Amino acid sequence: MARSAQRISGVGTSIFTEITVLAVQHRAVNLGQGFPDFPAPDFVKEAAARHIRDDANQYAASAGVPRLRTALADDWRREHPNARALDPDREITVACGATELLHDAVLATVDPGDEVIVFEPAYDAYGPDVAMAGGVVRSVPLLPPDWGFDPDRLAAAFGPRTRALILNTPHNPTGKVFRRAELELIAALCARNDALLISDEVYSEITFGAEHVPVATLPDAFDRTITIRSMGKTFSVTGWKVGWAIAPAPLSAALRAVHQFVTFTSSAPFQEALADVLPVAAHNGYYDQLRADYRRRRDLLAGVLAGARLPTLPIDGAYFLLTDVGARGETSDAAFCRRLVTEIGVAAIPTSGFYADPDVAPQLARFCFAKRDETIIAAVERLARLG
Ligand SMILES: Cc1ncc(COP(=O)(O)O)c(C=O)c1O
């Protein structure tokens, strides 16, 4: 008989999938899903085309194309000259995007019954990854409007079975960039409780004035940290699925053991392309331009939403804006977002979907501004119908 495994019993169709399906059905302006709808940069696309033509079309080394790992180590040294240098052979692993690396990292380190601390709202992969490893999530709330956390509540979440804490900075969906002092506190608690840090930093380059501090660069944190990055957000190529993990050799070895039998390797020409792109981007002003473009898109969308009586919360990073649906007298973010997509033709994501228990969630809708100006402006007329 067709029977699925216990470990996926809680993993079902999410509100994200539901809204995406409704967005297609209702030809909505899609400000829901978090991907850029504008073209990827030419120098990035040309690099990939070149490597496909040059026949970098067979399996890459399982840990990642060696010259890419060297380029990633060089980038890390350039960005963090005072931090520990990386050994590209033993401390960097390339895989199919951050999604795979999160899965690999959790499977490589969490045993059945182990506990993993997660800040809520939480990116939707963390809970299922922990559940598939047989672990248990202990959530600690980030509190609006500035998304701080209660240090005592965090300290109380640690226990004898705590194996890891999953951090996400810059944070999806809140746009929070964890401050150095917050990271020091988190790292100290992990050290005291002998817990690992899994730090999801896929939005590392998308910040608005706030300093992104990789927790692995804090004194003494490197040896217990797996840092996860992705090419998708930084170079507007989410479909390429190239990500990398930075971790001390023993943790990298554990992660590689899983990666070897999950996907074995990620796409060779896109890895080669990233190896070409990183040294160019470091010197051609790419990252400053990326941030300036996103700042402009953020302000454009904030203006559009404010015009529709949907004021947004301040953000420091990533490419989402949140609006409190209570400002319009709504009591449920999910009901509001369903109505918005089916009746108004604009898709947004209810953030209660980022909570294990949606009843404890603040009622907020998430709008993505990784969109062309035309897409954002197309929402204006439709949102006017909200009244
Ligand atoms: C916080 C966070 N982590 C991970 C991912 C997935 O990254 P990738 O596309 O590299 O798998 C996303 C994508 O939206 C994300 O927002």
mmCIF file of C-alpha atoms and ligand atoms in Angstrom:
data_model
loop_
_atom_site.group_PDB
_atom_site.id
_atom_site.type_symbol
_atom_site.label_atom_id
_atom_site.label_comp_id
_atom_site.label_asym_id
_atom_site.label_seq_id
_atom_site.Cartn_x
_atom_site.Cartn_y
_atom_site.Cartn_z
ATOM 1 C CA MET A 1 0.000 0.000 0.000
ATOM 2 C CA ALA A 2 1.171 3.544 -0.736
ATOM 3 C CA ARG A 3 2.268 4.807 2.672
ATOM 4 C CA SER A 4 4.588 7.723 3.264
ATOM 5 C CA ALA A 5 7.263 7.797 5.948
ATOM 6 C CA GLN A 6 6.559 9.189 9.393
ATOM 7 C CA ARG A 7 9.327 11.750 9.021
ATOM 8 C CA ILE A 8 7.379 13.705 6.418
ATOM 9 C CA SER A 9 4.007 13.455 8.117
ATOM 10 C CA GLY A 10 4.016 17.157 9.033
ATOM 11 C CA VAL A 11 5.352 18.330 5.660
ATOM 12 C CA GLY A 12 2.436 19.346 3.466
ATOM 13 C CA THR A 13 1.446 21.920 0.877
ATOM 14 C CA SER A 14 2.366 25.290 2.291
ATOM 15 C CA ILE A 15 0.537 28.606 2.054
ATOM 16 C CA PHE A 16 3.429 29.700 -0.227
ATOM 17 C CA THR A 17 2.477 27.042 -2.784
ATOM 18 C CA GLU A 18 -1.209 27.864 -2.414
ATOM 19 C CA ILE A 19 -0.657 31.590 -3.066
ATOM 20 C CA THR A 20 1.644 30.822 -6.018
ATOM 21 C CA VAL A 21 -1.021 28.609 -7.616
ATOM 22 C CA LEU A 22 -3.689 31.280 -7.009
ATOM 23 C CA ALA A 23 -1.375 33.959 -8.456
ATOM 24 C CA VAL A 24 -1.096 32.008 -11.724
ATOM 25 C CA GLN A 25 -4.842 31.248 -11.817
ATOM 26 C CA HIS A 26 -5.802 34.880 -11.253
ATOM 27 C CA ARG A 27 -2.994 36.370 -13.397
ATOM 28 C CA ALA A 28 -1.946 38.336 -10.350
ATOM 29 C CA VAL A 29 0.935 40.777 -10.080
ATOM 30 C CA ASN A 30 3.233 38.440 -8.196
ATOM 31 C CA LEU A 31 4.859 40.212 -5.261
ATOM 32 C CA GLY A 32 4.688 36.969 -3.296
ATOM 33 C CA GLN A 33 7.467 34.634 -4.349
ATOM 34 C CA GLY A 34 10.986 35.796 -3.535
ATOM 35 C CA PHE A 35 12.761 35.835 -6.870
ATOM 36 C CA PRO A 36 13.889 38.676 -9.150
ATOM 37 C CA ASP A 37 11.721 39.126 -12.267
ATOM 38 C CA PHE A 38 14.330 41.372 -13.919
ATOM 39 C CA PRO A 39 17.165 40.116 -16.151
ATOM 40 C CA ALA A 40 20.323 38.709 -14.564
ATOM 41 C CA PRO A 41 23.489 40.801 -15.178
ATOM 42 C CA ASP A 42 25.105 40.312 -18.584
ATOM 43 C CA PHE A 43 28.597 39.543 -17.232
ATOM 44 C CA VAL A 44 27.076 36.717 -15.168
ATOM 45 C CA LYS A 45 25.058 35.228 -18.036
ATOM 46 C CA GLU A 46 27.971 35.521 -20.461
ATOM 47 C CA ALA A 47 30.252 33.629 -18.077
ATOM 48 C CA ALA A 48 27.809 30.698 -17.952
ATOM 49 C CA ALA A 49 27.273 30.693 -21.723
ATOM 50 C CA ARG A 50 31.042 30.654 -22.231
ATOM 51 C CA HIS A 51 31.515 27.622 -19.985
ATOM 52 C CA ILE A 52 28.659 25.717 -21.580
ATOM 53 C CA ARG A 53 30.208 26.393 -25.023
ATOM 54 C CA ASP A 54 33.641 25.390 -23.698
ATOM 55 C CA ASP A 55 32.141 22.102 -22.554
ATOM 56 C CA ALA A 56 32.296 22.331 -18.792
ATOM 57 C CA ASN A 57 29.249 20.095 -19.053
ATOM 58 C CA GLN A 58 30.104 16.986 -17.042
ATOM 59 C CA TYR A 59 29.987 16.234 -13.331
ATOM 60 C CA ALA A 60 31.967 18.690 -11.236
ATOM 61 C CA ALA A 61 34.007 17.538 -8.225
ATOM 62 C CA SER A 62 31.596 16.660 -5.420
ATOM 63 C CA ALA A 63 32.927 19.356 -3.045
ATOM 64 C CA GLY A 64 32.793 21.940 -5.839
ATOM 65 C CA VAL A 65 34.951 23.113 -8.737
ATOM 66 C CA PRO A 66 38.402 23.744 -7.153
ATOM 67 C CA ARG A 67 38.947 27.163 -8.752
ATOM 68 C CA LEU A 68 35.521 28.262 -7.467
ATOM 69 C CA ARG A 69 36.425 27.225 -3.933
ATOM 70 C CA THR A 70 39.675 29.186 -4.271
ATOM 71 C CA ALA A 71 37.741 32.244 -5.521
ATOM 72 C CA LEU A 72 35.331 31.939 -2.576
ATOM 73 C CA ALA A 73 38.239 31.749 -0.106
ATOM 74 C CA ASP A 74 39.835 34.826 -1.760
ATOM 75 C CA ASP A 75 36.529 36.709 -1.497
ATOM 76 C CA TRP A 76 36.213 35.836 2.204
ATOM 77 C CA ARG A 77 39.754 37.127 2.850
ATOM 78 C CA ARG A 78 38.982 40.336 0.958
ATOM 79 C CA GLU A 79 35.721 40.915 2.860
ATOM 80 C CA HIS A 80 36.973 39.843 6.291
ATOM 81 C CA PRO A 81 40.700 40.606 6.376
ATOM 82 C CA ASN A 82 40.826 40.225 10.165
ATOM 83 C CA ALA A 83 38.970 36.906 10.263
ATOM 84 C CA ARG A 84 40.509 33.485 9.940
ATOM 85 C CA ALA A 85 41.478 32.611 6.329
ATOM 86 C CA LEU A 86 39.675 29.630 4.752
ATOM 87 C CA ASP A 87 41.218 26.454 3.399
ATOM 88 C CA PRO A 88 39.375 26.004 0.071
ATOM 89 C CA ASP A 89 40.149 22.276 -0.024
ATOM 90 C CA ARG A 90 38.723 21.394 3.376
ATOM 91 C CA GLU A 91 36.457 24.237 4.528
ATOM 92 C CA ILE A 92 34.264 25.156 1.551
ATOM 93 C CA THR A 93 31.617 22.910 -0.042
ATOM 94 C CA VAL A 94 29.513 23.826 -3.068
ATOM 95 C CA ALA A 95 26.036 22.314 -3.507
ATOM 96 C CA CYS A 96 22.598 22.876 -5.111
ATOM 97 C CA GLY A 97 21.738 26.147 -3.460
ATOM 98 C CA ALA A 98 21.270 27.029 0.179
ATOM 99 C CA THR A 99 18.237 24.738 0.283
ATOM 100 C CA GLU A 100 20.368 21.634 -0.194
ATOM 101 C CA LEU A 101 23.103 22.866 2.139
ATOM 102 C CA LEU A 102 20.611 23.509 4.960
ATOM 103 C CA HIS A 103 19.311 19.980 4.527
ATOM 104 C CA ASP A 104 22.851 18.538 4.384
ATOM 105 C CA ALA A 105 23.964 20.553 7.408
ATOM 106 C CA VAL A 106 21.041 19.427 9.553
ATOM 107 C CA LEU A 107 21.228 15.774 8.464
ATOM 108 C CA ALA A 108 24.979 15.810 9.090
ATOM 109 C CA THR A 109 24.736 17.085 12.654
ATOM 110 C CA VAL A 110 21.318 16.396 14.205
ATOM 111 C CA ASP A 111 20.433 13.002 15.689
ATOM 112 C CA PRO A 112 16.887 11.783 16.383
ATOM 113 C CA GLY A 113 15.605 13.472 19.534
ATOM 114 C CA ASP A 114 18.113 16.344 19.332
ATOM 115 C CA GLU A 115 16.727 19.852 19.674
ATOM 116 C CA VAL A 116 17.389 22.719 17.276
ATOM 117 C CA ILE A 117 16.662 26.333 18.211
ATOM 118 C CA VAL A 118 15.068 28.446 15.491
ATOM 119 C CA PHE A 119 14.028 32.101 15.623
ATOM 120 C CA GLU A 120 10.441 32.688 14.479
ATOM 121 C CA PRO A 121 9.287 33.843 11.990
ATOM 122 C CA ALA A 122 11.447 31.207 10.281
ATOM 123 C CA TYR A 123 12.197 30.409 6.643
ATOM 124 C CA ASP A 124 9.993 27.478 5.703
ATOM 125 C CA ALA A 125 12.766 24.902 5.132
ATOM 126 C CA TYR A 126 14.131 24.840 8.681
ATOM 127 C CA GLY A 127 11.254 22.979 10.356
ATOM 128 C CA PRO A 128 11.025 20.191 7.725
ATOM 129 C CA ASP A 129 14.839 19.809 7.648
ATOM 130 C CA VAL A 130 14.925 19.302 11.407
ATOM 131 C CA ALA A 131 11.891 16.980 11.292
ATOM 132 C CA MET A 132 13.460 14.854 8.537
ATOM 133 C CA ALA A 133 16.541 14.402 10.735
ATOM 134 C CA GLY A 134 14.264 13.265 13.581
ATOM 135 C CA GLY A 135 15.018 16.421 15.552
ATOM 136 C CA VAL A 136 12.716 18.759 17.439
ATOM 137 C CA VAL A 137 12.430 22.526 16.864
ATOM 138 C CA ARG A 138 12.502 24.879 19.853
ATOM 139 C CA SER A 139 11.347 28.264 18.640
ATOM 140 C CA VAL A 140 12.219 31.656 20.057
ATOM 141 C CA PRO A 141 10.188 34.637 18.839
ATOM 142 C CA LEU A 142 11.607 37.715 17.174
ATOM 143 C CA LEU A 143 9.375 40.559 18.298
ATOM 144 C CA PRO A 144 8.004 43.279 16.009
ATOM 145 C CA PRO A 145 8.481 46.072 15.141
ATOM 146 C CA ASP A 146 12.309 45.864 15.428
ATOM 147 C CA TRP A 147 12.459 42.062 15.687
ATOM 148 C CA GLY A 148 14.647 41.858 18.784
ATOM 149 C CA PHE A 149 14.564 38.774 21.005
ATOM 150 C CA ASP A 150 14.354 38.297 24.751
ATOM 151 C CA PRO A 151 17.814 37.079 25.884
ATOM 152 C CA ASP A 152 16.322 35.197 28.855
ATOM 153 C CA ARG A 153 13.862 33.412 26.597
ATOM 154 C CA LEU A 154 16.699 32.444 24.261
ATOM 155 C CA ALA A 155 18.848 31.203 27.169
ATOM 156 C CA ALA A 156 15.884 29.167 28.453
ATOM 157 C CA ALA A 157 15.453 27.477 25.059
ATOM 158 C CA PHE A 158 18.797 25.698 25.475
ATOM 159 C CA GLY A 159 18.775 22.332 27.214
ATOM 160 C CA PRO A 160 20.764 19.110 27.439
ATOM 161 C CA ARG A 161 19.473 17.934 24.022
ATOM 162 C CA THR A 162 20.203 21.187 22.156
ATOM 163 C CA ARG A 163 22.396 20.346 19.180
ATOM 164 C CA ALA A 164 22.232 23.471 17.036
ATOM 165 C CA LEU A 165 20.767 26.914 16.518
ATOM 166 C CA ILE A 166 19.713 28.011 13.033
ATOM 167 C CA LEU A 167 20.312 31.684 12.421
ATOM 168 C CA ASN A 168 19.231 33.702 9.383
ATOM 169 C CA THR A 169 20.782 37.110 8.793
ATOM 170 C CA PRO A 170 19.776 39.216 6.869
ATOM 171 C CA HIS A 171 16.459 37.691 7.787
ATOM 172 C CA ASN A 172 13.560 36.504 5.635
ATOM 173 C CA PRO A 173 10.806 37.684 6.069
ATOM 174 C CA THR A 174 11.516 40.536 8.540
ATOM 175 C CA GLY A 175 14.516 42.255 6.911
ATOM 176 C CA LYS A 176 16.310 42.174 10.283
ATOM 177 C CA VAL A 177 20.105 42.232 10.200
ATOM 178 C CA PHE A 178 21.352 40.807 13.491
ATOM 179 C CA ARG A 179 23.607 43.288 15.340
ATOM 180 C CA ARG A 180 27.085 42.316 16.454
ATOM 181 C CA ALA A 181 26.032 42.393 20.138
ATOM 182 C CA GLU A 182 23.103 40.049 19.427
ATOM 183 C CA LEU A 183 25.388 37.662 17.551
ATOM 184 C CA GLU A 184 27.921 37.720 20.383
ATOM 185 C CA LEU A 185 25.194 36.761 22.827
ATOM 186 C CA ILE A 186 23.929 33.960 20.549
ATOM 187 C CA ALA A 187 27.461 32.642 19.974
ATOM 188 C CA ALA A 188 28.220 32.749 23.712
ATOM 189 C CA LEU A 189 25.061 30.767 24.531
ATOM 190 C CA CYS A 190 25.939 28.206 21.844
ATOM 191 C CA ALA A 191 29.467 27.894 23.259
ATOM 192 C CA ARG A 192 28.179 27.510 26.828
ATOM 193 C CA ASN A 193 25.740 24.793 25.727
ATOM 194 C CA ASP A 194 28.101 23.158 23.210
ATOM 195 C CA ALA A 195 25.644 23.784 20.369
ATOM 196 C CA LEU A 196 26.446 24.319 16.696
ATOM 197 C CA LEU A 197 25.470 27.411 14.703
ATOM 198 C CA ILE A 198 23.983 26.996 11.241
ATOM 199 C CA SER A 199 23.952 30.490 9.764
ATOM 200 C CA ASP A 200 21.822 31.049 6.660
ATOM 201 C CA GLU A 201 23.277 34.181 5.020
ATOM 202 C CA VAL A 202 21.797 34.012 1.516
ATOM 203 C CA TYR A 203 20.986 37.763 1.615
ATOM 204 C CA SER A 204 24.496 38.705 2.827
ATOM 205 C CA GLU A 205 25.004 41.305 0.074
ATOM 206 C CA ILE A 206 21.541 42.900 0.271
ATOM 207 C CA THR A 207 21.701 45.378 3.161
ATOM 208 C CA PHE A 208 20.658 49.012 3.556
ATOM 209 C CA GLY A 209 23.254 50.683 5.726
ATOM 210 C CA ALA A 210 23.380 47.989 8.406
ATOM 211 C CA GLU A 211 26.597 45.963 8.654
ATOM 212 C CA HIS A 212 26.168 42.248 7.894
ATOM 213 C CA VAL A 213 28.368 40.392 10.380
ATOM 214 C CA PRO A 214 28.903 36.711 9.583
ATOM 215 C CA VAL A 215 28.706 35.003 12.956
ATOM 216 C CA ALA A 216 31.653 32.778 11.902
ATOM 217 C CA THR A 217 33.922 35.858 12.012
ATOM 218 C CA LEU A 218 33.316 36.434 15.738
ATOM 219 C CA PRO A 219 36.174 35.341 18.003
ATOM 220 C CA ASP A 220 35.913 31.599 18.782
ATOM 221 C CA ALA A 221 32.693 31.090 16.763
ATOM 222 C CA PHE A 222 34.264 29.637 13.591
ATOM 223 C CA ASP A 223 34.824 26.148 14.987
ATOM 224 C CA ARG A 224 31.148 25.607 15.731
ATOM 225 C CA THR A 225 29.610 27.374 12.706
ATOM 226 C CA ILE A 226 28.346 26.283 9.293
ATOM 227 C CA THR A 227 27.822 29.413 7.166
ATOM 228 C CA ILE A 228 25.524 28.987 4.165
ATOM 229 C CA ARG A 229 25.541 31.358 1.182
ATOM 230 C CA SER A 230 23.955 31.313 -2.259
ATOM 231 C CA MET A 231 24.615 32.764 -5.681
ATOM 232 C CA GLY A 232 20.878 33.037 -6.387
ATOM 233 C CA LYS A 233 20.070 36.234 -4.487
ATOM 234 C CA THR A 234 23.429 37.988 -4.943
ATOM 235 C CA PHE A 235 23.582 37.594 -8.717
ATOM 236 C CA SER A 236 19.824 37.432 -9.455
ATOM 237 C CA VAL A 237 20.029 33.852 -10.752
ATOM 238 C CA THR A 238 17.832 31.883 -8.347
ATOM 239 C CA GLY A 239 17.318 29.195 -11.003
ATOM 240 C CA TRP A 240 21.006 28.315 -11.129
ATOM 241 C CA LYS A 241 20.993 26.791 -7.636
ATOM 242 C CA VAL A 242 24.623 27.234 -6.694
ATOM 243 C CA GLY A 243 25.294 27.664 -2.990
ATOM 244 C CA TRP A 244 28.247 27.056 -0.699
ATOM 245 C CA ALA A 245 28.909 26.211 2.925
ATOM 246 C CA ILE A 246 31.865 27.439 4.956
ATOM 247 C CA ALA A 247 32.709 25.284 7.953
ATOM 248 C CA PRO A 248 35.733 23.920 9.840
ATOM 249 C CA ALA A 249 37.150 20.732 8.316
ATOM 250 C CA PRO A 250 35.359 18.189 10.581
ATOM 251 C CA LEU A 251 31.950 19.824 10.001
ATOM 252 C CA SER A 252 32.674 20.206 6.265
ATOM 253 C CA ALA A 253 33.553 16.505 6.082
ATOM 254 C CA ALA A 254 30.249 15.569 7.750
ATOM 255 C CA LEU A 255 28.293 17.862 5.424
ATOM 256 C CA ARG A 256 30.111 16.479 2.361
ATOM 257 C CA ALA A 257 29.201 12.932 3.430
ATOM 258 C CA VAL A 258 25.517 13.856 3.109
ATOM 259 C CA HIS A 259 25.913 16.013 -0.010
ATOM 260 C CA GLN A 260 27.663 13.103 -1.754
ATOM 261 C CA PHE A 261 24.478 11.046 -1.610
ATOM 262 C CA VAL A 262 21.858 13.779 -1.901
ATOM 263 C CA THR A 263 22.948 15.407 -5.180
ATOM 264 C CA PHE A 264 26.673 14.484 -5.361
ATOM 265 C CA THR A 265 27.436 17.731 -7.201
ATOM 266 C CA SER A 266 25.832 20.918 -8.509
ATOM 267 C CA SER A 267 25.905 22.212 -12.076
ATOM 268 C CA ALA A 268 29.442 22.460 -13.493
ATOM 269 C CA PRO A 269 29.071 25.405 -15.925
ATOM 270 C CA PHE A 270 27.320 27.594 -13.342
ATOM 271 C CA GLN A 271 30.056 26.861 -10.801
ATOM 272 C CA GLU A 272 32.714 27.765 -13.384
ATOM 273 C CA ALA A 273 30.752 30.932 -14.149
ATOM 274 C CA LEU A 274 30.694 31.944 -10.473
ATOM 275 C CA ALA A 275 34.476 31.412 -10.288
ATOM 276 C CA ASP A 276 34.843 33.988 -13.102
ATOM 277 C CA VAL A 277 32.217 36.357 -11.723
ATOM 278 C CA LEU A 278 33.460 36.720 -8.106
ATOM 279 C CA PRO A 279 36.789 38.487 -8.841
ATOM 280 C CA VAL A 280 35.063 40.752 -11.383
ATOM 281 C CA ALA A 281 32.216 41.673 -9.018
ATOM 282 C CA ALA A 282 34.740 42.469 -6.266
ATOM 283 C CA HIS A 283 36.183 45.305 -8.362
ATOM 284 C CA ASN A 284 33.510 46.593 -10.763
ATOM 285 C CA GLY A 285 31.179 48.152 -8.173
ATOM 286 C CA TYR A 286 28.614 45.368 -8.657
ATOM 287 C CA TYR A 287 27.653 45.010 -4.992
ATOM 288 C CA ASP A 288 27.189 48.758 -4.435
ATOM 289 C CA GLN A 289 25.012 48.923 -7.547
ATOM 290 C CA LEU A 290 22.975 45.902 -6.355
ATOM 291 C CA ARG A 291 22.305 47.615 -3.019
ATOM 292 C CA ALA A 292 21.482 50.948 -4.664
ATOM 293 C CA ASP A 293 19.035 49.228 -7.058
ATOM 294 C CA TYR A 294 17.349 47.388 -4.217
ATOM 295 C CA ARG A 295 17.129 50.538 -2.109
ATOM 296 C CA ARG A 296 15.303 52.235 -4.996
ATOM 297 C CA ARG A 297 12.970 49.259 -5.542
ATOM 298 C CA ARG A 298 12.285 49.118 -1.786
ATOM 299 C CA ASP A 299 11.302 52.803 -1.708
ATOM 300 C CA LEU A 300 9.134 52.430 -4.810
ATOM 301 C CA LEU A 301 7.199 49.498 -3.330
ATOM 302 C CA ALA A 302 6.930 51.158 0.105
ATOM 303 C CA GLY A 303 5.370 54.206 -1.598
ATOM 304 C CA VAL A 304 2.929 52.042 -3.563
ATOM 305 C CA LEU A 305 1.852 50.174 -0.434
ATOM 306 C CA ALA A 306 1.568 53.340 1.670
ATOM 307 C CA GLY A 307 -0.704 54.750 -1.060
ATOM 308 C CA ALA A 308 -2.963 51.736 -0.529
ATOM 309 C CA ARG A 309 -3.066 52.282 3.251
ATOM 310 C CA LEU A 310 -0.612 49.435 3.775
ATOM 311 C CA PRO A 311 2.232 51.088 5.755
ATOM 312 C CA THR A 312 5.408 48.988 5.934
ATOM 313 C CA LEU A 313 7.840 48.241 8.752
ATOM 314 C CA PRO A 314 11.456 49.479 8.486
ATOM 315 C CA ILE A 315 13.997 46.934 7.209
ATOM 316 C CA ASP A 316 17.809 46.648 7.183
ATOM 317 C CA GLY A 317 18.266 43.921 4.576
ATOM 318 C CA ALA A 318 16.889 41.232 2.215
ATOM 319 C CA TYR A 319 14.211 42.136 -0.352
ATOM 320 C CA PHE A 320 10.867 41.972 1.443
ATOM 321 C CA LEU A 321 8.556 44.540 3.027
ATOM 322 C CA LEU A 322 6.037 43.671 5.723
ATOM 323 C CA THR A 323 2.742 45.364 6.342
ATOM 324 C CA ASP A 324 0.482 44.892 9.355
ATOM 325 C CA VAL A 325 -2.880 43.838 7.926
ATOM 326 C CA GLY A 326 -4.483 45.074 11.169
ATOM 327 C CA ALA A 327 -3.955 48.630 9.824
ATOM 328 C CA ARG A 328 -6.787 47.866 7.401
ATOM 329 C CA GLY A 329 -8.967 46.289 10.063
ATOM 330 C CA GLU A 330 -8.104 42.741 8.947
ATOM 331 C CA THR A 331 -7.678 40.050 11.584
ATOM 332 C CA SER A 332 -6.095 37.257 9.511
ATOM 333 C CA ASP A 333 -3.072 37.698 7.249
ATOM 334 C CA ALA A 334 -3.871 34.435 5.430
ATOM 335 C CA ALA A 335 -7.472 35.521 4.689
ATOM 336 C CA PHE A 336 -6.224 38.964 3.603
ATOM 337 C CA CYS A 337 -3.608 37.487 1.227
ATOM 338 C CA ARG A 338 -6.145 35.028 -0.255
ATOM 339 C CA ARG A 339 -8.556 37.903 -0.902
ATOM 340 C CA LEU A 340 -5.764 40.094 -2.254
ATOM 341 C CA VAL A 341 -4.725 37.520 -4.834
ATOM 342 C CA THR A 342 -8.187 36.306 -5.884
ATOM 343 C CA GLU A 343 -10.154 39.595 -5.836
ATOM 344 C CA ILE A 344 -7.517 42.312 -6.303
ATOM 345 C CA GLY A 345 -4.975 40.392 -8.393
ATOM 346 C CA VAL A 346 -1.876 41.040 -6.271
ATOM 347 C CA ALA A 347 0.014 38.178 -4.620
ATOM 348 C CA ALA A 348 1.664 38.575 -1.191
ATOM 349 C CA ILE A 349 2.632 35.995 1.424
ATOM 350 C CA PRO A 350 1.038 35.844 4.904
ATOM 351 C CA THR A 351 3.859 35.653 7.443
ATOM 352 C CA SER A 352 1.862 33.393 9.788
ATOM 353 C CA GLY A 353 3.153 30.675 7.403
ATOM 354 C CA PHE A 354 6.602 31.296 8.925
ATOM 355 C CA TYR A 355 5.406 30.072 12.365
ATOM 356 C CA ALA A 356 4.948 26.486 13.576
ATOM 357 C CA ASP A 357 1.828 27.735 15.373
ATOM 358 C CA PRO A 358 0.173 30.396 13.150
ATOM 359 C CA ASP A 359 -2.032 31.446 16.095
ATOM 360 C CA VAL A 360 0.931 33.109 17.846
ATOM 361 C CA ALA A 361 1.961 35.032 14.715
ATOM 362 C CA PRO A 362 1.582 38.778 14.221
ATOM 363 C CA GLN A 363 -0.702 39.255 11.220
ATOM 364 C CA LEU A 364 1.583 40.600 8.506
ATOM 365 C CA ALA A 365 1.712 40.321 4.723
ATOM 366 C CA ARG A 366 5.095 40.016 2.975
ATOM 367 C CA PHE A 367 5.639 41.807 -0.338
ATOM 368 C CA CYS A 368 8.772 41.128 -2.408
ATOM 369 C CA PHE A 369 10.485 44.073 -4.112
ATOM 370 C CA ALA A 370 12.930 42.048 -6.250
ATOM 371 C CA LYS A 371 10.740 43.131 -9.154
ATOM 372 C CA ARG A 372 10.900 45.363 -12.223
ATOM 373 C CA ASP A 373 9.499 48.866 -11.763
ATOM 374 C CA GLU A 374 6.711 47.926 -14.213
ATOM 375 C CA THR A 375 5.696 44.991 -11.989
ATOM 376 C CA ILE A 376 5.586 47.154 -8.865
ATOM 377 C CA ILE A 377 3.724 49.948 -10.662
ATOM 378 C CA ALA A 378 1.240 47.432 -12.128
ATOM 379 C CA ALA A 379 0.121 46.787 -8.552
ATOM 380 C CA VAL A 380 -0.900 50.430 -8.028
ATOM 381 C CA GLU A 381 -4.168 50.344 -10.002
ATOM 382 C CA ARG A 382 -5.127 46.995 -8.567
ATOM 383 C CA LEU A 383 -4.410 47.993 -4.967
ATOM 384 C CA ALA A 384 -6.579 51.088 -5.482
ATOM 385 C CA ARG A 385 -9.522 48.672 -5.652
ATOM 386 C CA LEU A 386 -8.879 47.713 -2.018
ATOM 387 C CA GLY A 387 -10.604 51.005 -1.143
HETATM 388 C C1 LIG B 1 16.331 32.585 4.040
HETATM 389 C C2 LIG B 1 16.510 31.743 2.831
HETATM 390 N N1 LIG B 1 17.322 30.681 2.874
HETATM 391 C C3 LIG B 1 17.503 29.886 1.808
HETATM 392 C C4 LIG B 1 16.863 30.135 0.610
HETATM 393 C C5 LIG B 1 17.073 29.207 -0.548
HETATM 394 O O1 LIG B 1 18.211 29.555 -1.270
HETATM 395 P P1 LIG B 1 18.613 28.762 -2.606
HETATM 396 O O2 LIG B 1 17.769 29.293 -3.709
HETATM 397 O O3 LIG B 1 20.072 29.058 -2.763
HETATM 398 O O4 LIG B 1 18.352 27.317 -2.374
HETATM 399 C C6 LIG B 1 16.004 31.234 0.514
HETATM 400 C C7 LIG B 1 15.267 31.493 -0.743
HETATM 401 O O5 LIG B 1 14.273 32.181 -0.775
HETATM 402 C C8 LIG B 1 15.816 32.058 1.648
HETATM 403 O O6 LIG B 1 15.005 33.120 1.605
#
